[in-house]
Structure formats: C-alpha cells, structure tokens
Amino acid sequence: MFKKLAGAIGIAITALTLAIAPASAELKDILEAGTVKIAIPENFPPFGSLGAEGEYVGYDVDVAKMIAEDLGVELELVPVTSKQRIPFLETDRVDLVIATLGANPERAKSIWFSHAYAPFFSGAFAKPDVSVTTISDFAGKKIAVTGGTLEDLAITEDAPEGAEIIRFGDNAATIAAYVSGQADVIVTGNMVALGISNDNPGFDLETKFVIANSPSFIGVKTGNIDLLQWVNVFVLHKKLNGKLNELSETWLKTPLPPLPAL
C-alpha cells in the first residue's frame, strides 16, 4: 500500500514539474531548418522600410541580417505593422521580432525581451509656433499618434480633457495625416520626427517634450530560453565589436549610447 502511494506521489510530482517547466527552446529547430524568420518594420524608416531597389532596408533589417549570418542560416524577413509584432511571435509566424519593440511590464506578460540593441525615444513634436511644453498643453489640440504603440498608451492615460487624440493604423498614415495638416502635434519616435523634417524642410519640427526613453529590444517567444540566451550573446558581441555603433552612425546619425541589459 505504501509503495503504491509513494509511486502515485512520485508521478504527481513529475507531472507538476513538467507542467511548470518552461517550453522547449526553438534555437535547435531554427538551426535544423536552416532558416530564421524575423519580423521587421513594414514602413518605419530608418529602422525598416522598402528601399529603392525593392528590398527592405534599415537599422533593424541590418540587425536581422547579422543574426542570420551568425546563426549560419537563411533569413526570411517578415514585414509587420506595430500591432502585428507580438501576435506574429505568439502564433509562431516569426521566430524573432526586430521592429523597434519597446519593453514594458504589460508586454512582458506575453513575450520575452533581449538586451536592448538600439536607442529610441518618443516625444511630442510640432512646429516652432505651436506652444506645447507638457502633456497638459494638449488640451484644445489635435494629436496624431499610431494606435497601439507605447506613445498611444502613454498619452491616452495622461491626456487632459479637451485633447483630441487621432489614432492611425501605422506610422505612414500618422505621418501623412500630420504633414497634411490634420493635427497640431505628432506624438512619435525621434527618428520619425527627423524623417518628417528631412522630407519637409519648412516644417522644422521641434522636440516639445520627451514622453519616454524606450530603447528597442528583440522580442523572443516566451519559453524559448536557448534562443533568448543566444540573442543576448549576439547583442553583447555586436556592442563590443562596434557593429551596432556602425549601424547607429549609418542609420540614426548618432553614436550608439549606453543601452540597458535585462
């Protein structure tokens, strides 16, 4: 009787251990398949966009290429919008997300994040004659933002009564709306604002205030511990050998600043 009871307890403990153990990593599957599928920005220069030759180019695209090269596998780029990044990872449509993905506690419930690989900050940008110094100054103004982004979440939570927040499906639509005069202020990343100024010299956008420093992290599916560890070693290696700094100088026109590690 005692042996049967002990055996039953042992089986129960084993089952419990299996239930709480992390999911198997997919690194070995990527290596065996010979291909890595990486989500990159569909239309978010200079991190990722369709180039003149019909191929995707940008900071995130180059990082994806380096990952494939170091893994020794073929690269399959999967262009995504902001809202598609996490769902594509959760449903195994991609192995990694390299698409200006910021980390926060809510997103960390769904996916894992690597060490930061690229600098990024979001803020409120407008022409010099628009008086905005804090989010409270949004009252009575039209604010353009891409829906579902960290910027959207931040201003939705703190925007004052009377602020008209206009959400768009992707960054291209947000930019087009702002440039066409549909909004007084655009809330976006610093590189988007730089692109608007470069493409529209008369705008001369100013940074009115910084909403959040949000470095970019590589998204990894929860449970893929081997893949996460490999990616973290990759990021460290590219910081130390200066490759990420070269990309920052090329695409972001600034040296790579210190970036956080998780």
PDB file of C-alpha atoms in Angstrom:
ATOM      1  CA  MET A   1       0.000   0.000   0.000  1.00  0.00           C
ATOM      2  CA  PHE A   2       2.808   2.343   0.959  1.00  0.00           C
ATOM      3  CA  LYS A   3       4.705   1.595  -2.265  1.00  0.00           C
ATOM      4  CA  LYS A   4       1.606   2.335  -4.358  1.00  0.00           C
ATOM      5  CA  LEU A   5       1.073   5.609  -2.512  1.00  0.00           C
ATOM      6  CA  ALA A   6       4.713   6.603  -2.932  1.00  0.00           C
ATOM      7  CA  GLY A   7       4.537   5.773  -6.618  1.00  0.00           C
ATOM      8  CA  ALA A   8       1.414   7.873  -7.055  1.00  0.00           C
ATOM      9  CA  ILE A   9       3.048  10.809  -5.283  1.00  0.00           C
ATOM     10  CA  GLY A  10       6.119  10.459  -7.496  1.00  0.00           C
ATOM     11  CA  ILE A  11       4.002  10.531 -10.642  1.00  0.00           C
ATOM     12  CA  ALA A  12       2.125  13.597  -9.374  1.00  0.00           C
ATOM     13  CA  ILE A  13       5.378  15.440  -8.599  1.00  0.00           C
ATOM     14  CA  THR A  14       6.764  14.582 -12.029  1.00  0.00           C
ATOM     15  CA  ALA A  15       3.597  15.824 -13.722  1.00  0.00           C
ATOM     16  CA  LEU A  16       3.689  19.059 -11.724  1.00  0.00           C
ATOM     17  CA  THR A  17       7.335  19.603 -12.633  1.00  0.00           C
ATOM     18  CA  LEU A  18       6.570  19.146 -16.310  1.00  0.00           C
ATOM     19  CA  ALA A  19       3.590  21.486 -16.064  1.00  0.00           C
ATOM     20  CA  ILE A  20       5.619  24.392 -14.654  1.00  0.00           C
ATOM     21  CA  ALA A  21       8.778  23.809 -16.698  1.00  0.00           C
ATOM     22  CA  PRO A  22       9.473  26.373 -19.441  1.00  0.00           C
ATOM     23  CA  ALA A  23       8.632  25.433 -23.001  1.00  0.00           C
ATOM     24  CA  SER A  24      11.378  23.872 -25.110  1.00  0.00           C
ATOM     25  CA  ALA A  25      13.631  26.371 -26.866  1.00  0.00           C
ATOM     26  CA  GLU A  26      13.388  26.696 -30.633  1.00  0.00           C
ATOM     27  CA  LEU A  27      17.024  27.541 -31.371  1.00  0.00           C
ATOM     28  CA  LYS A  28      17.810  23.971 -32.388  1.00  0.00           C
ATOM     29  CA  ASP A  29      14.796  23.938 -34.707  1.00  0.00           C
ATOM     30  CA  ILE A  30      15.974  27.113 -36.420  1.00  0.00           C
ATOM     31  CA  LEU A  31      19.415  25.607 -36.924  1.00  0.00           C
ATOM     32  CA  GLU A  32      17.950  22.352 -38.219  1.00  0.00           C
ATOM     33  CA  ALA A  33      15.537  24.151 -40.567  1.00  0.00           C
ATOM     34  CA  GLY A  34      18.306  26.358 -41.903  1.00  0.00           C
ATOM     35  CA  THR A  35      16.039  29.438 -41.883  1.00  0.00           C
ATOM     36  CA  VAL A  36      15.186  32.129 -39.358  1.00  0.00           C
ATOM     37  CA  LYS A  37      12.001  34.170 -39.754  1.00  0.00           C
ATOM     38  CA  ILE A  38      12.369  37.684 -38.386  1.00  0.00           C
ATOM     39  CA  ALA A  39       9.714  40.384 -38.174  1.00  0.00           C
ATOM     40  CA  ILE A  40      10.972  43.804 -39.241  1.00  0.00           C
ATOM     41  CA  PRO A  41       9.164  47.161 -39.603  1.00  0.00           C
ATOM     42  CA  GLU A  42       6.955  47.334 -42.662  1.00  0.00           C
ATOM     43  CA  ASN A  43       7.209  51.106 -43.071  1.00  0.00           C
ATOM     44  CA  PHE A  44       9.218  52.759 -40.316  1.00  0.00           C
ATOM     45  CA  PRO A  45      12.409  54.347 -41.688  1.00  0.00           C
ATOM     46  CA  PRO A  46      15.230  54.405 -40.817  1.00  0.00           C
ATOM     47  CA  PHE A  47      14.624  51.144 -38.931  1.00  0.00           C
ATOM     48  CA  GLY A  48      12.839  49.323 -41.718  1.00  0.00           C
ATOM     49  CA  SER A  49      11.174  50.255 -44.994  1.00  0.00           C
ATOM     50  CA  LEU A  50      11.067  49.286 -48.653  1.00  0.00           C
ATOM     51  CA  GLY A  51      14.136  50.649 -50.413  1.00  0.00           C
ATOM     52  CA  ALA A  52      14.574  51.959 -53.946  1.00  0.00           C
ATOM     53  CA  GLU A  53      15.712  48.547 -55.177  1.00  0.00           C
ATOM     54  CA  GLY A  54      12.552  46.844 -53.904  1.00  0.00           C
ATOM     55  CA  GLU A  55      14.235  45.274 -50.863  1.00  0.00           C
ATOM     56  CA  TYR A  56      13.759  46.177 -47.207  1.00  0.00           C
ATOM     57  CA  VAL A  57      16.476  48.348 -45.690  1.00  0.00           C
ATOM     58  CA  GLY A  58      17.182  49.945 -42.340  1.00  0.00           C
ATOM     59  CA  TYR A  59      18.765  49.511 -38.914  1.00  0.00           C
ATOM     60  CA  ASP A  60      16.501  46.634 -37.880  1.00  0.00           C
ATOM     61  CA  VAL A  61      16.904  44.939 -41.248  1.00  0.00           C
ATOM     62  CA  ASP A  62      20.699  45.031 -40.901  1.00  0.00           C
ATOM     63  CA  VAL A  63      20.488  43.577 -37.384  1.00  0.00           C
ATOM     64  CA  ALA A  64      18.288  40.768 -38.736  1.00  0.00           C
ATOM     65  CA  LYS A  65      20.846  40.081 -41.469  1.00  0.00           C
ATOM     66  CA  MET A  66      23.657  39.881 -38.906  1.00  0.00           C
ATOM     67  CA  ILE A  67      21.651  37.441 -36.799  1.00  0.00           C
ATOM     68  CA  ALA A  68      21.064  35.138 -39.751  1.00  0.00           C
ATOM     69  CA  GLU A  69      24.733  35.347 -40.699  1.00  0.00           C
ATOM     70  CA  ASP A  70      25.913  34.485 -37.178  1.00  0.00           C
ATOM     71  CA  LEU A  71      23.402  31.620 -36.957  1.00  0.00           C
ATOM     72  CA  GLY A  72      24.584  30.355 -40.332  1.00  0.00           C
ATOM     73  CA  VAL A  73      21.039  30.147 -41.717  1.00  0.00           C
ATOM     74  CA  GLU A  74      18.948  31.774 -44.413  1.00  0.00           C
ATOM     75  CA  LEU A  75      16.950  34.880 -43.495  1.00  0.00           C
ATOM     76  CA  GLU A  76      13.244  35.284 -44.152  1.00  0.00           C
ATOM     77  CA  LEU A  77      12.132  38.849 -43.489  1.00  0.00           C
ATOM     78  CA  VAL A  78       8.506  39.287 -42.412  1.00  0.00           C
ATOM     79  CA  PRO A  79       7.380  42.946 -42.626  1.00  0.00           C
ATOM     80  CA  VAL A  80       4.901  43.815 -39.852  1.00  0.00           C
ATOM     81  CA  THR A  81       2.923  46.770 -38.538  1.00  0.00           C
ATOM     82  CA  SER A  82       3.140  47.805 -34.879  1.00  0.00           C
ATOM     83  CA  LYS A  83       0.036  45.832 -33.926  1.00  0.00           C
ATOM     84  CA  GLN A  84       1.268  42.641 -35.609  1.00  0.00           C
ATOM     85  CA  ARG A  85       4.587  42.351 -33.800  1.00  0.00           C
ATOM     86  CA  ILE A  86       3.560  40.419 -30.683  1.00  0.00           C
ATOM     87  CA  PRO A  87       0.733  38.341 -32.256  1.00  0.00           C
ATOM     88  CA  PHE A  88       3.064  37.148 -35.022  1.00  0.00           C
ATOM     89  CA  LEU A  89       5.557  35.988 -32.392  1.00  0.00           C
ATOM     90  CA  GLU A  90       2.924  34.323 -30.220  1.00  0.00           C
ATOM     91  CA  THR A  91       1.452  32.394 -33.157  1.00  0.00           C
ATOM     92  CA  ASP A  92       4.843  31.189 -34.486  1.00  0.00           C
ATOM     93  CA  ARG A  93       4.633  33.195 -37.680  1.00  0.00           C
ATOM     94  CA  VAL A  94       8.089  34.544 -36.829  1.00  0.00           C
ATOM     95  CA  ASP A  95      10.982  33.370 -34.659  1.00  0.00           C
ATOM     96  CA  LEU A  96      12.092  36.839 -33.562  1.00  0.00           C
ATOM     97  CA  VAL A  97      10.790  40.397 -33.661  1.00  0.00           C
ATOM     98  CA  ILE A  98      13.294  43.118 -34.522  1.00  0.00           C
ATOM     99  CA  ALA A  99      10.962  46.049 -35.086  1.00  0.00           C
ATOM    100  CA  THR A 100      11.636  48.945 -32.677  1.00  0.00           C
ATOM    101  CA  LEU A 101       9.926  46.964 -29.934  1.00  0.00           C
ATOM    102  CA  GLY A 102       9.902  48.708 -26.562  1.00  0.00           C
ATOM    103  CA  ALA A 103       9.709  46.717 -23.331  1.00  0.00           C
ATOM    104  CA  ASN A 104       7.120  47.262 -20.623  1.00  0.00           C
ATOM    105  CA  PRO A 105       5.516  45.122 -17.900  1.00  0.00           C
ATOM    106  CA  GLU A 106       2.325  44.568 -19.882  1.00  0.00           C
ATOM    107  CA  ARG A 107       4.133  43.264 -22.957  1.00  0.00           C
ATOM    108  CA  ALA A 108       6.374  41.140 -20.738  1.00  0.00           C
ATOM    109  CA  LYS A 109       3.294  39.120 -19.784  1.00  0.00           C
ATOM    110  CA  SER A 110       3.174  37.873 -23.376  1.00  0.00           C
ATOM    111  CA  ILE A 111       6.761  37.652 -24.658  1.00  0.00           C
ATOM    112  CA  TRP A 112      10.378  37.809 -23.554  1.00  0.00           C
ATOM    113  CA  PHE A 113      12.825  40.596 -24.364  1.00  0.00           C
ATOM    114  CA  SER A 114      16.536  40.546 -25.127  1.00  0.00           C
ATOM    115  CA  HIS A 115      19.061  43.143 -24.042  1.00  0.00           C
ATOM    116  CA  ALA A 116      18.467  46.477 -25.797  1.00  0.00           C
ATOM    117  CA  TYR A 117      20.078  46.736 -29.234  1.00  0.00           C
ATOM    118  CA  ALA A 118      19.054  50.210 -30.475  1.00  0.00           C
ATOM    119  CA  PRO A 119      18.349  53.661 -28.998  1.00  0.00           C
ATOM    120  CA  PHE A 120      14.931  55.227 -29.262  1.00  0.00           C
ATOM    121  CA  PHE A 121      12.869  57.876 -27.503  1.00  0.00           C
ATOM    122  CA  SER A 122       9.360  59.061 -28.068  1.00  0.00           C
ATOM    123  CA  GLY A 123       8.051  62.544 -27.618  1.00  0.00           C
ATOM    124  CA  ALA A 124       5.715  65.281 -28.738  1.00  0.00           C
ATOM    125  CA  PHE A 125       6.873  67.122 -31.860  1.00  0.00           C
ATOM    126  CA  ALA A 126       5.435  70.202 -33.534  1.00  0.00           C
ATOM    127  CA  LYS A 127       6.335  73.307 -35.489  1.00  0.00           C
ATOM    128  CA  PRO A 128       8.011  76.179 -33.634  1.00  0.00           C
ATOM    129  CA  ASP A 129       4.799  78.243 -33.468  1.00  0.00           C
ATOM    130  CA  VAL A 130       2.881  75.515 -31.584  1.00  0.00           C
ATOM    131  CA  SER A 131       3.095  76.112 -27.850  1.00  0.00           C
ATOM    132  CA  VAL A 132       3.408  72.749 -26.081  1.00  0.00           C
ATOM    133  CA  THR A 133       5.730  72.041 -23.174  1.00  0.00           C
ATOM    134  CA  THR A 134       3.885  69.315 -21.236  1.00  0.00           C
ATOM    135  CA  ILE A 135       1.078  66.859 -21.914  1.00  0.00           C
ATOM    136  CA  SER A 136      -1.338  69.200 -20.148  1.00  0.00           C
ATOM    137  CA  ASP A 137      -0.893  71.590 -23.087  1.00  0.00           C
ATOM    138  CA  PHE A 138      -2.620  69.041 -25.350  1.00  0.00           C
ATOM    139  CA  ALA A 139      -5.969  70.485 -24.291  1.00  0.00           C
ATOM    140  CA  GLY A 140      -7.693  72.009 -27.304  1.00  0.00           C
ATOM    141  CA  LYS A 141      -5.239  70.493 -29.768  1.00  0.00           C
ATOM    142  CA  LYS A 142      -5.365  67.622 -32.257  1.00  0.00           C
ATOM    143  CA  ILE A 143      -2.750  64.966 -31.570  1.00  0.00           C
ATOM    144  CA  ALA A 144      -1.708  62.427 -34.228  1.00  0.00           C
ATOM    145  CA  VAL A 145      -0.418  59.053 -32.978  1.00  0.00           C
ATOM    146  CA  THR A 146      -0.109  55.490 -34.255  1.00  0.00           C
ATOM    147  CA  GLY A 147      -2.649  53.314 -32.479  1.00  0.00           C
ATOM    148  CA  GLY A 148      -1.447  50.564 -30.170  1.00  0.00           C
ATOM    149  CA  THR A 149       2.054  51.970 -29.684  1.00  0.00           C
ATOM    150  CA  LEU A 150       3.716  52.884 -26.388  1.00  0.00           C
ATOM    151  CA  GLU A 151       3.179  56.538 -27.293  1.00  0.00           C
ATOM    152  CA  ASP A 152      -0.539  55.915 -27.690  1.00  0.00           C
ATOM    153  CA  LEU A 153      -0.752  54.211 -24.298  1.00  0.00           C
ATOM    154  CA  ALA A 154       1.199  56.993 -22.590  1.00  0.00           C
ATOM    155  CA  ILE A 155      -0.840  59.921 -23.864  1.00  0.00           C
ATOM    156  CA  THR A 156      -4.178  58.126 -23.569  1.00  0.00           C
ATOM    157  CA  GLU A 157      -3.563  57.628 -19.869  1.00  0.00           C
ATOM    158  CA  ASP A 158      -2.467  61.201 -19.134  1.00  0.00           C
ATOM    159  CA  ALA A 159      -4.060  63.403 -21.789  1.00  0.00           C
ATOM    160  CA  PRO A 160      -6.192  66.248 -20.376  1.00  0.00           C
ATOM    161  CA  GLU A 161      -9.843  66.818 -21.132  1.00  0.00           C
ATOM    162  CA  GLY A 162     -10.250  68.592 -24.449  1.00  0.00           C
ATOM    163  CA  ALA A 163      -7.323  66.871 -26.172  1.00  0.00           C
ATOM    164  CA  GLU A 164      -8.386  65.242 -29.446  1.00  0.00           C
ATOM    165  CA  ILE A 165      -6.275  62.136 -29.960  1.00  0.00           C
ATOM    166  CA  ILE A 166      -6.436  60.909 -33.569  1.00  0.00           C
ATOM    167  CA  ARG A 167      -5.152  57.342 -33.992  1.00  0.00           C
ATOM    168  CA  PHE A 168      -3.892  55.846 -37.250  1.00  0.00           C
ATOM    169  CA  GLY A 169      -3.193  52.264 -38.292  1.00  0.00           C
ATOM    170  CA  ASP A 170       0.526  52.654 -38.978  1.00  0.00           C
ATOM    171  CA  ASN A 171       3.313  55.211 -38.899  1.00  0.00           C
ATOM    172  CA  ALA A 172       2.998  56.056 -42.586  1.00  0.00           C
ATOM    173  CA  ALA A 173      -0.635  57.051 -42.095  1.00  0.00           C
ATOM    174  CA  THR A 174       0.216  59.045 -38.965  1.00  0.00           C
ATOM    175  CA  ILE A 175       2.966  60.940 -40.774  1.00  0.00           C
ATOM    176  CA  ALA A 176       0.778  61.614 -43.810  1.00  0.00           C
ATOM    177  CA  ALA A 177      -2.014  62.937 -41.613  1.00  0.00           C
ATOM    178  CA  TYR A 178       0.292  65.250 -39.711  1.00  0.00           C
ATOM    179  CA  VAL A 179       2.031  66.560 -42.832  1.00  0.00           C
ATOM    180  CA  SER A 180      -1.342  67.252 -44.464  1.00  0.00           C
ATOM    181  CA  GLY A 181      -2.369  69.419 -41.516  1.00  0.00           C
ATOM    182  CA  GLN A 182      -4.842  67.086 -39.805  1.00  0.00           C
ATOM    183  CA  ALA A 183      -3.126  67.515 -36.432  1.00  0.00           C
ATOM    184  CA  ASP A 184      -1.286  70.179 -34.457  1.00  0.00           C
ATOM    185  CA  VAL A 185       1.132  67.792 -32.754  1.00  0.00           C
ATOM    186  CA  ILE A 186       2.565  64.412 -33.674  1.00  0.00           C
ATOM    187  CA  VAL A 187       3.486  62.011 -30.893  1.00  0.00           C
ATOM    188  CA  THR A 188       6.049  59.546 -32.199  1.00  0.00           C
ATOM    189  CA  GLY A 189       9.660  58.460 -32.110  1.00  0.00           C
ATOM    190  CA  ASN A 190      12.554  60.836 -32.527  1.00  0.00           C
ATOM    191  CA  MET A 191      13.623  59.234 -35.792  1.00  0.00           C
ATOM    192  CA  VAL A 192      10.178  59.634 -37.311  1.00  0.00           C
ATOM    193  CA  ALA A 193      10.252  63.327 -36.465  1.00  0.00           C
ATOM    194  CA  LEU A 194      13.702  63.610 -38.014  1.00  0.00           C
ATOM    195  CA  GLY A 195      12.392  61.982 -41.181  1.00  0.00           C
ATOM    196  CA  ILE A 196       9.493  64.419 -41.374  1.00  0.00           C
ATOM    197  CA  SER A 197      11.857  67.386 -41.052  1.00  0.00           C
ATOM    198  CA  ASN A 198      14.200  65.962 -43.687  1.00  0.00           C
ATOM    199  CA  ASP A 199      11.359  65.376 -46.133  1.00  0.00           C
ATOM    200  CA  ASN A 200       9.590  68.663 -45.367  1.00  0.00           C
ATOM    201  CA  PRO A 201      12.254  71.341 -44.711  1.00  0.00           C
ATOM    202  CA  GLY A 202       9.676  74.007 -43.982  1.00  0.00           C
ATOM    203  CA  PHE A 203       8.335  72.076 -41.004  1.00  0.00           C
ATOM    204  CA  ASP A 204      11.495  72.317 -38.859  1.00  0.00           C
ATOM    205  CA  LEU A 205       9.931  70.143 -36.182  1.00  0.00           C
ATOM    206  CA  GLU A 206      10.906  70.771 -32.587  1.00  0.00           C
ATOM    207  CA  THR A 207      11.006  68.293 -29.720  1.00  0.00           C
ATOM    208  CA  LYS A 208       8.438  69.829 -27.402  1.00  0.00           C
ATOM    209  CA  PHE A 209       8.997  67.260 -24.644  1.00  0.00           C
ATOM    210  CA  VAL A 210      10.149  63.677 -24.191  1.00  0.00           C
ATOM    211  CA  ILE A 211       7.452  61.200 -23.257  1.00  0.00           C
ATOM    212  CA  ALA A 212       9.676  58.187 -22.664  1.00  0.00           C
ATOM    213  CA  ASN A 213      13.101  56.811 -23.356  1.00  0.00           C
ATOM    214  CA  SER A 214      12.288  53.468 -24.915  1.00  0.00           C
ATOM    215  CA  PRO A 215      15.283  51.591 -26.313  1.00  0.00           C
ATOM    216  CA  SER A 216      14.486  48.822 -28.751  1.00  0.00           C
ATOM    217  CA  PHE A 217      14.620  45.171 -27.678  1.00  0.00           C
ATOM    218  CA  ILE A 218      14.442  41.948 -29.662  1.00  0.00           C
ATOM    219  CA  GLY A 219      11.249  40.019 -28.973  1.00  0.00           C
ATOM    220  CA  VAL A 220      11.513  36.280 -28.248  1.00  0.00           C
ATOM    221  CA  LYS A 221       8.619  33.884 -27.695  1.00  0.00           C
ATOM    222  CA  THR A 222       8.072  33.016 -24.042  1.00  0.00           C
ATOM    223  CA  GLY A 223       9.799  29.753 -23.144  1.00  0.00           C
ATOM    224  CA  ASN A 224      12.499  29.896 -25.819  1.00  0.00           C
ATOM    225  CA  ILE A 225      15.307  30.222 -23.287  1.00  0.00           C
ATOM    226  CA  ASP A 226      18.110  28.925 -25.514  1.00  0.00           C
ATOM    227  CA  LEU A 227      17.170  31.349 -28.274  1.00  0.00           C
ATOM    228  CA  LEU A 228      16.956  34.255 -25.809  1.00  0.00           C
ATOM    229  CA  GLN A 229      20.377  33.482 -24.390  1.00  0.00           C
ATOM    230  CA  TRP A 230      21.873  33.247 -27.871  1.00  0.00           C
ATOM    231  CA  VAL A 231      20.344  36.594 -28.862  1.00  0.00           C
ATOM    232  CA  ASN A 232      21.715  38.255 -25.714  1.00  0.00           C
ATOM    233  CA  VAL A 233      25.207  36.982 -26.507  1.00  0.00           C
ATOM    234  CA  PHE A 234      24.744  38.272 -30.065  1.00  0.00           C
ATOM    235  CA  VAL A 235      23.773  41.764 -28.829  1.00  0.00           C
ATOM    236  CA  LEU A 236      26.713  41.870 -26.408  1.00  0.00           C
ATOM    237  CA  HIS A 237      29.109  40.758 -29.139  1.00  0.00           C
ATOM    238  CA  LYS A 238      27.895  43.426 -31.581  1.00  0.00           C
ATOM    239  CA  LYS A 239      28.186  46.131 -28.915  1.00  0.00           C
ATOM    240  CA  LEU A 240      31.739  45.116 -28.063  1.00  0.00           C
ATOM    241  CA  ASN A 241      32.966  44.829 -31.640  1.00  0.00           C
ATOM    242  CA  GLY A 242      31.397  48.148 -32.662  1.00  0.00           C
ATOM    243  CA  LYS A 243      28.964  46.765 -35.237  1.00  0.00           C
ATOM    244  CA  LEU A 244      25.894  48.238 -33.532  1.00  0.00           C
ATOM    245  CA  ASN A 245      27.656  51.575 -33.251  1.00  0.00           C
ATOM    246  CA  GLU A 246      28.338  51.461 -37.002  1.00  0.00           C
ATOM    247  CA  LEU A 247      24.639  50.859 -37.658  1.00  0.00           C
ATOM    248  CA  SER A 248      23.680  53.713 -35.334  1.00  0.00           C
ATOM    249  CA  GLU A 249      26.060  56.090 -37.106  1.00  0.00           C
ATOM    250  CA  THR A 250      24.790  54.975 -40.525  1.00  0.00           C
ATOM    251  CA  TRP A 251      21.043  54.911 -39.959  1.00  0.00           C
ATOM    252  CA  LEU A 252      20.396  57.107 -36.898  1.00  0.00           C
ATOM    253  CA  LYS A 253      23.179  59.649 -37.473  1.00  0.00           C
ATOM    254  CA  THR A 254      24.323  59.368 -33.854  1.00  0.00           C
ATOM    255  CA  PRO A 255      26.800  57.246 -31.870  1.00  0.00           C
ATOM    256  CA  LEU A 256      25.307  54.294 -30.007  1.00  0.00           C
ATOM    257  CA  PRO A 257      24.546  55.440 -26.445  1.00  0.00           C
ATOM    258  CA  PRO A 258      24.723  53.158 -23.391  1.00  0.00           C
ATOM    259  CA  LEU A 259      21.836  50.680 -23.591  1.00  0.00           C
ATOM    260  CA  PRO A 260      20.185  48.695 -20.788  1.00  0.00           C
ATOM    261  CA  ALA A 261      20.600  44.951 -20.310  1.00  0.00           C
ATOM    262  CA  LEU A 262      17.853  42.757 -18.893  1.00  0.00           C
TER     263      LEU A 262
END
